[in-house]
mmCIF file of C-alpha atoms in Angstrom:
data_model
loop_
_atom_site.group_PDB
_atom_site.id
_atom_site.type_symbol
_atom_site.label_atom_id
_atom_site.label_comp_id
_atom_site.label_asym_id
_atom_site.label_seq_id
_atom_site.Cartn_x
_atom_site.Cartn_y
_atom_site.Cartn_z
ATOM 1 C CA MET A 1 -39.774 -0.790 -1.099
ATOM 2 C CA SER A 2 -41.054 -1.381 -4.727
ATOM 3 C CA THR A 3 -38.314 -2.007 -7.989
ATOM 4 C CA VAL A 4 -39.332 -0.291 -11.299
ATOM 5 C CA PRO A 5 -40.132 -3.329 -13.492
ATOM 6 C CA ALA A 6 -39.142 -1.919 -16.649
ATOM 7 C CA ARG A 7 -35.339 -2.128 -16.908
ATOM 8 C CA ARG A 8 -33.559 0.105 -19.854
ATOM 9 C CA HIS A 9 -31.740 -2.402 -22.412
ATOM 10 C CA ARG A 10 -28.241 -0.753 -23.212
ATOM 11 C CA PRO A 11 -27.528 -0.801 -26.984
ATOM 12 C CA VAL A 12 -25.854 -4.154 -29.151
ATOM 13 C CA GLY A 13 -21.956 -3.996 -29.216
ATOM 14 C CA ARG A 14 -22.053 -1.379 -26.003
ATOM 15 C CA PRO A 15 -20.219 -3.326 -23.336
ATOM 16 C CA ALA A 16 -21.203 -3.384 -19.704
ATOM 17 C CA VAL A 17 -18.556 -1.774 -16.928
ATOM 18 C CA GLY A 18 -16.849 -4.434 -14.154
ATOM 19 C CA VAL A 19 -17.343 -8.337 -14.396
ATOM 20 C CA PRO A 20 -17.206 -10.426 -16.906
ATOM 21 C CA GLY A 21 -20.174 -11.811 -18.568
ATOM 22 C CA HIS A 22 -21.167 -9.819 -21.352
ATOM 23 C CA ALA A 23 -21.325 -12.350 -24.401
ATOM 24 C CA PRO A 24 -20.645 -10.304 -28.080
ATOM 25 C CA GLY A 25 -23.850 -9.596 -30.546
ATOM 26 C CA ARG A 26 -24.913 -12.843 -32.707
ATOM 27 C CA GLY A 27 -22.652 -13.290 -35.966
ATOM 28 C CA ARG A 28 -20.464 -10.933 -35.044
ATOM 29 C CA SER A 29 -16.387 -11.824 -34.242
ATOM 30 C CA PRO A 30 -15.897 -11.936 -30.392
ATOM 31 C CA GLY A 31 -12.427 -10.141 -30.727
ATOM 32 C CA TRP A 32 -9.555 -11.445 -28.378
ATOM 33 C CA VAL A 33 -10.371 -8.508 -25.864
ATOM 34 C CA PRO A 34 -12.727 -9.234 -23.241
ATOM 35 C CA PRO A 35 -14.845 -6.086 -23.473
ATOM 36 C CA GLN A 36 -15.080 -5.953 -19.476
ATOM 37 C CA HIS A 37 -13.284 -3.545 -19.304
ATOM 38 C CA GLY A 38 -13.230 -2.772 -15.354
ATOM 39 C CA ALA A 39 -12.951 -6.221 -14.992
ATOM 40 C CA TRP A 40 -9.062 -5.679 -15.553
ATOM 41 C CA ALA A 41 -8.994 -3.384 -12.806
ATOM 42 C CA MET A 42 -10.753 -5.134 -10.539
ATOM 43 C CA LEU A 43 -8.410 -8.051 -11.263
ATOM 44 C CA LEU A 44 -5.065 -6.169 -10.632
ATOM 45 C CA LEU A 45 -6.639 -4.082 -7.465
ATOM 46 C CA PRO A 46 -6.023 -7.082 -4.941
ATOM 47 C CA PHE A 47 -2.808 -8.158 -6.641
ATOM 48 C CA LEU A 48 -1.174 -4.559 -6.334
ATOM 49 C CA ALA A 49 -2.369 -3.654 -3.097
ATOM 50 C CA ALA A 50 -0.665 -7.404 -2.302
ATOM 51 C CA LEU A 51 2.826 -5.980 -3.697
ATOM 52 C CA THR A 52 2.541 -3.050 -1.421
ATOM 53 C CA VAL A 53 2.751 -5.322 1.515
ATOM 54 C CA THR A 54 5.068 -8.612 -0.125
ATOM 55 C CA GLY A 55 7.253 -6.154 -2.378
ATOM 56 C CA PRO A 56 7.755 -6.977 -5.430
ATOM 57 C CA HIS A 57 9.426 -10.577 -6.760
ATOM 58 C CA PRO A 58 10.800 -11.839 -9.924
ATOM 59 C CA LEU A 59 8.349 -14.288 -9.972
ATOM 60 C CA HIS A 60 5.183 -11.993 -9.571
ATOM 61 C CA LEU A 61 6.110 -11.119 -13.011
ATOM 62 C CA LEU A 62 5.006 -14.879 -14.382
ATOM 63 C CA LEU A 63 2.214 -14.420 -12.235
ATOM 64 C CA LEU A 64 0.739 -11.749 -13.113
ATOM 65 C CA GLY A 65 1.296 -12.533 -17.046
ATOM 66 C CA ALA A 66 -0.666 -15.891 -16.351
ATOM 67 C CA ALA A 67 -3.111 -13.790 -14.351
ATOM 68 C CA LEU A 68 -4.080 -11.422 -17.025
ATOM 69 C CA ALA A 69 -3.685 -14.530 -19.832
ATOM 70 C CA GLY A 70 -6.117 -16.428 -17.222
ATOM 71 C CA TYR A 71 -9.177 -14.094 -17.295
ATOM 72 C CA PRO A 72 -9.600 -13.918 -21.035
ATOM 73 C CA LEU A 73 -9.010 -17.422 -21.080
ATOM 74 C CA SER A 74 -11.744 -17.908 -18.195
ATOM 75 C CA TYR A 75 -14.221 -15.514 -20.100
ATOM 76 C CA PHE A 76 -14.056 -16.968 -23.408
ATOM 77 C CA GLY A 77 -14.219 -20.373 -21.875
ATOM 78 C CA LEU A 78 -17.351 -19.068 -20.421
ATOM 79 C CA GLN A 79 -19.179 -17.517 -23.244
ATOM 80 C CA ALA A 80 -18.474 -21.290 -24.618
ATOM 81 C CA VAL A 81 -20.239 -22.857 -21.758
ATOM 82 C CA LYS A 82 -23.474 -19.828 -22.022
ATOM 83 C CA THR A 83 -23.214 -20.572 -25.942
ATOM 84 C CA GLY A 84 -22.567 -23.603 -26.561
ATOM 85 C CA ARG A 85 -20.552 -22.360 -29.807
ATOM 86 C CA ILE A 86 -17.370 -23.637 -28.510
ATOM 87 C CA ARG A 87 -16.032 -23.387 -32.170
ATOM 88 C CA ARG A 88 -16.216 -19.675 -31.794
ATOM 89 C CA VAL A 89 -13.892 -18.690 -29.222
ATOM 90 C CA ARG A 90 -11.166 -22.407 -29.993
ATOM 91 C CA PRO A 91 -8.539 -20.278 -31.009
ATOM 92 C CA HIS A 92 -8.653 -17.728 -28.142
ATOM 93 C CA LEU A 93 -9.111 -21.020 -25.467
ATOM 94 C CA VAL A 94 -5.871 -22.092 -27.076
ATOM 95 C CA GLY A 95 -4.309 -18.414 -27.100
ATOM 96 C CA TYR A 96 -4.959 -17.871 -23.657
ATOM 97 C CA GLY A 97 -4.567 -21.689 -22.753
ATOM 98 C CA LEU A 98 -0.874 -21.730 -23.861
ATOM 99 C CA ALA A 99 -0.194 -18.844 -22.820
ATOM 100 C CA THR A 100 -1.607 -19.126 -19.006
ATOM 101 C CA VAL A 101 0.180 -22.470 -18.870
ATOM 102 C CA ALA A 102 3.401 -21.374 -20.575
ATOM 103 C CA LEU A 103 3.211 -18.495 -17.823
ATOM 104 C CA GLY A 104 2.174 -20.454 -14.434
ATOM 105 C CA THR A 105 4.307 -23.717 -14.760
ATOM 106 C CA PRO A 106 7.249 -22.030 -13.503
ATOM 107 C CA VAL A 107 5.357 -20.597 -10.241
ATOM 108 C CA LEU A 108 4.046 -23.357 -9.579
ATOM 109 C CA VAL A 109 7.429 -25.068 -9.772
ATOM 110 C CA ALA A 110 9.045 -22.822 -7.770
ATOM 111 C CA ARG A 111 6.457 -22.640 -5.372
ATOM 112 C CA PRO A 112 4.477 -25.768 -5.408
ATOM 113 C CA ALA A 113 2.420 -24.699 -1.991
ATOM 114 C CA THR A 114 0.856 -22.002 -4.910
ATOM 115 C CA LEU A 115 -1.942 -25.786 -5.695
ATOM 116 C CA ALA A 116 -3.349 -25.506 -1.965
ATOM 117 C CA TYR A 117 -5.643 -22.251 -3.902
ATOM 118 C CA ALA A 118 -6.265 -24.596 -6.759
ATOM 119 C CA PRO A 119 -9.909 -26.062 -4.756
ATOM 120 C CA ILE A 120 -11.157 -22.875 -4.452
ATOM 121 C CA PHE A 121 -10.212 -21.167 -7.700
ATOM 122 C CA VAL A 122 -12.090 -24.565 -8.941
ATOM 123 C CA ALA A 123 -15.130 -24.152 -6.727
ATOM 124 C CA LEU A 124 -15.454 -20.507 -7.947
ATOM 125 C CA ALA A 125 -15.019 -20.998 -11.440
ATOM 126 C CA ALA A 126 -18.119 -23.730 -11.090
ATOM 127 C CA VAL A 127 -20.177 -21.407 -9.791
ATOM 128 C CA ASN A 128 -19.202 -18.658 -12.866
ATOM 129 C CA ALA A 129 -19.944 -22.498 -14.853
ATOM 130 C CA GLY A 130 -22.520 -23.240 -13.619
ATOM 131 C CA HIS A 131 -24.746 -19.234 -13.892
ATOM 132 C CA ALA A 132 -23.011 -19.087 -17.653
ATOM 133 C CA ARG A 133 -24.657 -22.573 -18.325
ATOM 134 C CA ARG A 134 -28.222 -21.057 -17.307
ATOM 135 C CA ARG A 135 -27.379 -17.596 -18.879
ATOM 136 C CA ARG A 136 -27.690 -15.688 -15.282
ATOM 137 C CA ASP A 137 -24.006 -14.538 -15.817
ATOM 138 C CA ARG A 138 -25.327 -10.887 -14.482
ATOM 139 C CA ALA A 139 -26.632 -12.560 -11.612
ATOM 140 C CA PHE A 140 -25.143 -10.954 -7.567
ATOM 141 C CA VAL A 141 -23.840 -13.821 -6.936
ATOM 142 C CA ASN A 142 -21.305 -14.711 -10.030
ATOM 143 C CA ASP A 143 -20.187 -10.948 -9.376
ATOM 144 C CA LEU A 144 -19.363 -11.959 -5.958
ATOM 145 C CA ALA A 145 -17.703 -15.545 -7.076
ATOM 146 C CA PHE A 146 -15.444 -13.253 -9.615
ATOM 147 C CA VAL A 147 -14.749 -10.793 -6.837
ATOM 148 C CA ALA A 148 -13.271 -13.691 -4.813
ATOM 149 C CA GLN A 149 -11.400 -15.215 -7.315
ATOM 150 C CA CYS A 150 -9.518 -11.195 -7.749
ATOM 151 C CA GLY A 151 -8.924 -11.357 -3.894
ATOM 152 C CA LEU A 152 -7.653 -15.050 -3.735
ATOM 153 C CA LEU A 153 -4.384 -13.511 -5.982
ATOM 154 C CA GLY A 154 -3.706 -11.484 -3.720
ATOM 155 C CA LEU A 155 -3.032 -14.507 -1.276
ATOM 156 C CA VAL A 156 -0.883 -15.900 -3.859
ATOM 157 C CA VAL A 157 0.922 -12.645 -4.529
ATOM 158 C CA ALA A 158 1.856 -13.718 -0.456
ATOM 159 C CA THR A 159 3.257 -17.117 -1.243
ATOM 160 C CA VAL A 160 4.861 -16.330 -4.268
ATOM 161 C CA ALA A 161 6.717 -14.398 -2.246
ATOM 162 C CA GLY A 162 7.157 -16.433 0.317
ATOM 163 C CA VAL A 163 5.909 -14.634 3.742
ATOM 164 C CA PRO A 164 2.508 -15.809 5.149
ATOM 165 C CA TRP A 165 -1.054 -15.066 3.254
ATOM 166 C CA THR A 166 -1.870 -13.966 6.394
ATOM 167 C CA SER A 167 0.569 -10.849 5.999
ATOM 168 C CA VAL A 168 -1.724 -9.608 2.859
ATOM 169 C CA ALA A 169 -4.728 -10.117 4.393
ATOM 170 C CA GLY A 170 -5.322 -7.093 5.587
ATOM 171 C CA VAL A 171 -4.732 -5.169 2.608
ATOM 172 C CA THR A 172 -7.080 -7.859 0.862
ATOM 173 C CA VAL A 173 -9.885 -7.993 3.203
ATOM 174 C CA VAL A 174 -9.714 -3.840 2.148
ATOM 175 C CA ALA A 175 -9.446 -3.950 -1.688
ATOM 176 C CA LEU A 176 -12.592 -6.659 -1.863
ATOM 177 C CA GLY A 177 -14.881 -4.310 0.371
ATOM 178 C CA TYR A 178 -13.923 -1.542 -2.339
ATOM 179 C CA LEU A 179 -14.620 -4.642 -5.257
ATOM 180 C CA VAL A 180 -17.994 -5.762 -3.762
ATOM 181 C CA GLY A 181 -18.877 -2.181 -2.656
ATOM 182 C CA THR A 182 -18.554 -0.847 -6.607
ATOM 183 C CA VAL A 183 -20.032 -4.484 -8.061
ATOM 184 C CA VAL A 184 -23.379 -2.959 -6.328
ATOM 185 C CA HIS A 185 -23.049 0.395 -6.863
ATOM 186 C CA VAL A 186 -22.170 0.028 -10.900
ATOM 187 C CA LYS A 187 -25.434 -1.849 -11.300
ATOM 188 C CA THR A 188 -27.419 1.239 -10.058
ATOM 189 C CA MET A 189 -25.513 3.296 -12.454
ATOM 190 C CA ILE A 190 -26.492 1.186 -15.404
ATOM 191 C CA ARG A 191 -28.654 -2.145 -15.005
ATOM 192 C CA GLU A 192 -30.256 -1.491 -11.915
ATOM 193 C CA ARG A 193 -30.216 1.935 -12.825
ATOM 194 C CA ASP A 194 -34.398 2.083 -12.437
ATOM 195 C CA SER A 195 -34.115 -0.228 -9.277
ATOM 196 C CA VAL A 196 -34.829 1.731 -5.246
ATOM 197 C CA ARG A 197 -34.143 -1.831 -3.519
ATOM 198 C CA TYR A 198 -30.710 -1.434 -5.317
ATOM 199 C CA ARG A 199 -29.376 1.706 -4.568
ATOM 200 C CA TRP A 200 -30.503 0.830 -0.851
ATOM 201 C CA VAL A 201 -28.525 -1.778 -0.790
ATOM 202 C CA SER A 202 -26.069 0.137 -2.057
ATOM 203 C CA TRP A 203 -25.726 2.806 0.578
ATOM 204 C CA THR A 204 -26.311 0.272 3.520
ATOM 205 C CA TYR A 205 -23.458 -1.441 2.186
ATOM 206 C CA HIS A 206 -21.282 1.527 1.554
ATOM 207 C CA ALA A 207 -21.970 2.823 5.012
ATOM 208 C CA VAL A 208 -21.796 -0.002 7.027
ATOM 209 C CA VAL A 209 -17.929 -0.859 5.985
ATOM 210 C CA ALA A 210 -17.547 2.818 6.335
ATOM 211 C CA VAL A 211 -18.748 2.531 9.943
ATOM 212 C CA ALA A 212 -16.670 -0.485 10.300
ATOM 213 C CA ALA A 213 -13.482 1.647 8.716
ATOM 214 C CA ALA A 214 -14.187 4.836 10.722
ATOM 215 C CA LEU A 215 -14.209 2.403 14.044
ATOM 216 C CA TRP A 216 -11.108 0.002 12.576
ATOM 217 C CA ALA A 217 -9.341 0.787 10.356
ATOM 218 C CA PRO A 218 -6.486 2.885 9.693
ATOM 219 C CA VAL A 219 -7.234 7.096 8.840
ATOM 220 C CA PRO A 220 -6.326 6.262 5.422
ATOM 221 C CA VAL A 221 -8.701 3.429 4.993
ATOM 222 C CA ALA A 222 -11.930 5.322 6.946
ATOM 223 C CA VAL A 223 -10.980 8.358 4.591
ATOM 224 C CA LEU A 224 -11.297 5.918 1.954
ATOM 225 C CA PHE A 225 -14.496 4.293 2.477
ATOM 226 C CA THR A 226 -16.003 7.826 3.262
ATOM 227 C CA VAL A 227 -15.639 8.683 -0.128
ATOM 228 C CA LEU A 228 -16.887 5.874 -1.609
ATOM 229 C CA LEU A 229 -20.224 6.364 0.669
ATOM 230 C CA ALA A 230 -20.579 9.895 -0.947
ATOM 231 C CA ARG A 231 -20.181 8.202 -4.130
ATOM 232 C CA ALA A 232 -22.442 5.599 -3.323
ATOM 233 C CA VAL A 233 -25.165 8.114 -2.744
ATOM 234 C CA LEU A 234 -24.645 11.090 -5.108
ATOM 235 C CA LEU A 235 -24.090 9.196 -8.309
ATOM 236 C CA ALA A 236 -26.753 6.104 -7.845
ATOM 237 C CA GLY A 237 -29.591 6.037 -10.285
ATOM 238 C CA ARG A 238 -27.910 8.997 -12.550
ATOM 239 C CA ARG A 239 -27.654 8.886 -16.436
ATOM 240 C CA VAL A 240 -24.155 8.422 -17.254
ATOM 241 C CA ALA A 241 -21.858 6.348 -19.734
ATOM 242 C CA PRO A 242 -20.461 3.235 -18.910
ATOM 243 C CA MET A 243 -17.070 4.692 -20.283
ATOM 244 C CA ARG A 244 -17.379 7.531 -17.497
ATOM 245 C CA VAL A 245 -18.745 5.316 -14.881
ATOM 246 C CA GLY A 246 -15.219 2.502 -15.451
ATOM 247 C CA LEU A 247 -13.619 5.943 -15.471
ATOM 248 C CA VAL A 248 -14.592 6.921 -11.971
ATOM 249 C CA GLU A 249 -14.379 3.353 -10.935
ATOM 250 C CA THR A 250 -10.367 3.020 -11.784
ATOM 251 C CA ALA A 251 -10.001 6.342 -9.781
ATOM 252 C CA CYS A 252 -11.336 4.876 -6.769
ATOM 253 C CA ALA A 253 -9.007 1.449 -7.717
ATOM 254 C CA LEU A 254 -6.209 4.114 -7.096
ATOM 255 C CA LEU A 255 -7.353 5.582 -4.362
ATOM 256 C CA VAL A 256 -7.967 1.908 -2.617
ATOM 257 C CA LEU A 257 -4.113 1.713 -4.232
ATOM 258 C CA GLY A 258 -3.142 4.747 -1.919
ATOM 259 C CA ALA A 259 -4.387 3.909 0.693
ATOM 260 C CA VAL A 260 -3.238 0.972 1.087
ATOM 261 C CA ALA A 261 -0.204 2.032 0.682
ATOM 262 C CA LEU A 262 -0.211 4.535 3.251
#
C-alpha cells in the first residue's frame, strides 16, 4: 500500500487537534493556554474514568489541579527544548511550575506512595523531550508517550484514593484503548488525510480492539468500540475542520466515560 507523498499544510495559526507539540508562529506571543485543545480531554479521560471506580476524595481536587497546571508546564517546557528560546516562555514555566508544586506537594505528603510513579513519568517525559529536541514532536511514538502519561494519571487516582491501582486497571485500559485509537484516527483526518497507510492502520487497530471488546469486555464497552470503529471507517480522509474533529472526539470521550460508568 502506498502513501501519497504530498502533505497538505495547515494554515499558520490554526492549532492541531490532539496531543501537544504544535509551536506558535514565529514572532507571535505564545499565550498562556496551549493550543492543543484535544489534549485536555485526553488528560481528563483516564482521571475521570478512574474516579468512576474509586469515588471522589478531597485530595483528588489537588491532584487534578496539579495535572491541569502540569500539562501546560510540560507543553511550554517542550517548546523551549524544541526552539531553544527559553526566555520566551520563562514566565509560563515559572507560573505553571509554581502552581504544579503548590498543588502537588500536599498530595505527595499525604500519599508518599504516589512517588513510585515518578520514574515512569520522567521516562515518558524524556521521550517527549527527545522528540522535541529533534523537532519530531508529531511522531507517533511521541504521541503514545503522552497518551501513556494520561493513562498513568488514572493509576495515580487510585493510589491517592488509598485503593490498589489494579482496581482501576480495567477502566484505564478502556480509556487507553480509545486514546490510542483517537491519535491514529485524528491523523487520518488532518495531517495524514491523504495517507492510505494511516487509514489502514486506523481501521485495523479499531477492528482488533472492537473484536477484543466483543469477546472479553462488558456489553457497553463492546458497543462503544463498535461505534468507534464505524466512526474511524466513515470519517477517515474526509475534509473536516479541526474544530469539528475535536468536537466529535470530545463526544466520543464522553461515550467512553458513560461506558465505563455502566
